[in-house]
Amino acid sequence: MEDIQKYLDLFIDETKEHLQEMNKGLLQLEHTPHEFKFVEIIFRSAHTIKGMAATLAFEKMASLTHEMESVLDALRNHSIVSTSELMSVLFRCVDTLERMLSSIAQGGTDEQPTAALVEALHSFIVDASSVSIGEKEKEGDFPFQELDQSIVQEAIREGRDCYWITVFLREDCVLRSARAFMVFQRLENEGEIIKSVPDIEKIEQEQVEGTTLSFLFLSTKTQDELRQLIEWVSEIDSVVIKKMTLSTHEENRMSNNENEVYQQKQIVHPSLDNKEKGKVAGRKTIRVDQARLDALMNTFSELIIERGRLEQISTDGNYQELQGTTERIARITSDLQVLILNMRMVPIEQVFSRFPRVVRDLSNGLGKQVHLQIEGSETELDRSLVDELGDPLIHLIRNALDHGIESPTQRLNQGKPAFGVLTLRAFQNGNHVFIEVKDDGHGIQREKIIRKAVETGIVVLDQAEKMNDQQIYSLLFHAGFSTADTITDVSGRGVGMDVVKTKVEQLGGKISIDSSPGKGTTFLLELPLSLSILPAMMVEIGIEKYAIPINAIVETAVYKRVTIQHAHQTDVIDFRGRIIPLIPSYQVFNILSWEADPEEVAVVILRYGEKTAGLIVSRFTGQQEVVLKTLGSYLPQVFGISGCTILGDGNVALVIDVATLLA
Amino acid sequence: MATALIVDDAAFMRMIIKGILTKLGHQVIGEAKNGLEAVNMYAELRPDFVTMDITMPEMDGIKAAQEICSQNPQAKVIMCSAMGQQQMVMDAIRAGAKDFVVKPFNEERVKEALKRVI
């Protein structure tokens, strides 16, 4: 049983990655329909998913990917051309596969309606075959360029034949560049290669990745001779040779124009980060189970605890030699800490990668035209942050598309280009990672915000008028705030910005807004670079253990019960001349084992921003460094708790969220 | 049925290749353990084809292939490469090698390569 789970886990992980690749490839293909390398990428992912699904007997998934393969194969064979309808169907197929995977991940099956999609996929191929494909002599559509055209025309007039040759290497061919080189070399000896895809530089620099090679080739040799010549090279799956004629060439010019028209119809041009395209191919990585990294982190945090005790013992006992070793251990464990934390760093690309698709779908749905620009996707941050950032960022994106960027007509009326630009930028500065979500829409209208805030009772009018722009913008983060005139399905429900803010703060970060009316809005998230090991004070409330981040603690004290006063319906105490409220932790956290001492009460004085309060505890049990972990998906937001940690003795302590407790 | 010269610095590998070639019906008439030996033995034995490993002491496979092919334009040298040696394979092809097979060998691949070459 456990074995199957391991296979399933790996299957889910890998399929998820491949589905992402497919989405990315489809977007790229949509953007540049004649770049067949993208078809190759999508085909390969579909093929891999098919294999894995079939192995685990997920029949529906396997057959859907199989159907996709047929269409993709026809595409790369140039038997059919890509149209916006075809792209749509392919996108929907990927969505269905995602739903299947999601269901499988939750213990279900791959059962999803696929009949309509399969029929649609079939229709593309049937249409194509009815346009007389026949033998390999079919005239193809080649992305001619002006210069190519004239060379070809000339050559044909001179009596040389012009061929468009597509060579398919076997899928399991390992040294593809070397094979490509051999094919290139053999062709070169028998004629003139006008154009090759990939070009010879790529081949010689070992950058051939797909299994398709294309050549525009002039020669006096016959088709059969050429076929024999090429098929002599090992590891070739098939060769398609198309002879070009002058009239074909005219048709190709026309089909090129069609492509242009098609491109203008596109609503979204997801533009991928330039740095991403030139990603270092040679980066050696190794897949590590996330659970193992967590285990490593846990074990390390226990080591930190023992180090603390060791340091204590060595100072108490005054053993000189021991002190020396203890100091060295402290240095080494610090280094280890940095190393381990770095291992948990992943590029933010993992979060950003789903956004082009989101932007495309959303802008289609809203009738807006948006250009998404992503920068700095190689910026790294802690793995756990990456998991949590997806949702808030998507919300900000939705917000920008829904409320920020205007419709194309509105934009044109303002003299702006019809396409809005949404920029997602990530960068590191000092100990923080910054993520910027910026749009060039109509910015935040101060008046509108004030009106809505007053309406929902968040502020009073004259208060609002006195606020500066920054303060007005921050009103957006209030719960219950929404300026949508009609609640669109996307983001108008008034639950959103405040959730984003809370989430970001929970991750230890901050969020700020800046805006320029008419020009656009920028959201800036600032996040800690890595999850620090928090120095915390350990307390017990009843028999339960809690950890309080030291940077929120002012002091600890024991108060005599008689000194507790009562005001505004809460107990209060006098702390250094100030009256501060006492927080009855046992009530807030519903601690049943609480026993009040009749004489005294132990209090931890907490501070967050301007607010100070005393938290009642049973006893103080010491200080230690603590690794903050989330409560996980089973427990919904728990008031006043930011997470938990595992102690050296194996017990769990809850970590107190001072910010929300004092708010 | 053809005669073969096997070149590899590891006796184990030579044994494996010899096994495959013999099974395919060919006759191994010589074994060399580095490029220098290979060049000399080629001149002496004149095999129908050569299987050539790439990394070897004294003289590597590419140099040896170059020597043999330039002295004997009709020589049929097949490179035996590992996955990370793509650039070297291309160099060998430029130098005159006819084909290459990637390790670990399987009979099918070797058979396919030989079919073209002999």
PDB file of C-alpha atoms in Angstrom, chain A residues 170 172 174-179 181-182 185 203-206 231-236, chain B residues 81-87 89-90 93-94 98-102 109 112-113 116-117:
ATOM      1  CA  ARG A 170      13.817   8.645 -32.402  1.00  0.00           C
ATOM      2  CA  ASP A 172      15.006   7.724 -27.200  1.00  0.00           C
ATOM      3  CA  VAL A 174      20.276  10.596 -26.462  1.00  0.00           C
ATOM      4  CA  LEU A 175      22.922  12.599 -28.305  1.00  0.00           C
ATOM      5  CA  ARG A 176      20.558  14.568 -30.465  1.00  0.00           C
ATOM      6  CA  SER A 177      22.940  17.309 -31.437  1.00  0.00           C
ATOM      7  CA  ALA A 178      25.415  14.744 -32.670  1.00  0.00           C
ATOM      8  CA  ARG A 179      22.774  13.054 -34.849  1.00  0.00           C
ATOM      9  CA  PHE A 181      25.158  17.188 -36.960  1.00  0.00           C
ATOM     10  CA  MET A 182      25.477  14.002 -38.961  1.00  0.00           C
ATOM     11  CA  GLN A 185      26.814  17.130 -42.728  1.00  0.00           C
ATOM     12  CA  ILE A 203      23.675  22.059 -33.331  1.00  0.00           C
ATOM     13  CA  GLU A 204      27.359  22.594 -32.808  1.00  0.00           C
ATOM     14  CA  GLN A 205      26.784  24.049 -29.387  1.00  0.00           C
ATOM     15  CA  GLU A 206      24.852  20.959 -28.384  1.00  0.00           C
ATOM     16  CA  GLU A 231      18.000   7.490 -43.474  1.00  0.00           C
ATOM     17  CA  TRP A 232      21.515   6.132 -43.517  1.00  0.00           C
ATOM     18  CA  VAL A 233      22.071   7.975 -40.235  1.00  0.00           C
ATOM     19  CA  SER A 234      21.237   5.888 -37.189  1.00  0.00           C
ATOM     20  CA  GLU A 235      18.448   6.676 -34.712  1.00  0.00           C
ATOM     21  CA  ILE A 236      16.178   8.336 -37.228  1.00  0.00           C
TER      22      ILE A 236
ATOM     23  CA  SER B  81      30.614   7.347 -26.438  1.00  0.00           C
ATOM     24  CA  ALA B  82      29.127   8.116 -23.077  1.00  0.00           C
ATOM     25  CA  MET B  83      26.278  10.582 -22.592  1.00  0.00           C
ATOM     26  CA  GLY B  84      28.322  13.633 -21.804  1.00  0.00           C
ATOM     27  CA  GLN B  85      30.660  13.313 -24.766  1.00  0.00           C
ATOM     28  CA  GLN B  86      28.522  14.852 -27.478  1.00  0.00           C
ATOM     29  CA  GLN B  87      31.025  17.497 -28.484  1.00  0.00           C
ATOM     30  CA  VAL B  89      31.492  12.709 -30.918  1.00  0.00           C
ATOM     31  CA  MET B  90      30.956  15.588 -33.291  1.00  0.00           C
ATOM     32  CA  ILE B  93      32.582  12.590 -37.034  1.00  0.00           C
ATOM     33  CA  ARG B  94      34.356  15.593 -38.475  1.00  0.00           C
ATOM     34  CA  LYS B  98      31.266   6.993 -39.633  1.00  0.00           C
ATOM     35  CA  ASP B  99      28.839   6.634 -36.745  1.00  0.00           C
ATOM     36  CA  PHE B 100      28.548   6.447 -32.986  1.00  0.00           C
ATOM     37  CA  VAL B 101      26.838   4.332 -30.389  1.00  0.00           C
ATOM     38  CA  VAL B 102      26.058   5.516 -26.887  1.00  0.00           C
ATOM     39  CA  ARG B 109      21.889  -0.165 -31.508  1.00  0.00           C
ATOM     40  CA  GLU B 112      21.824  -0.761 -36.526  1.00  0.00           C
ATOM     41  CA  ALA B 113      25.096   1.106 -36.633  1.00  0.00           C
ATOM     42  CA  ARG B 116      24.941   1.133 -42.219  1.00  0.00           C
ATOM     43  CA  VAL B 117      28.620   0.852 -42.017  1.00  0.00           C
TER      44      VAL B 117
END
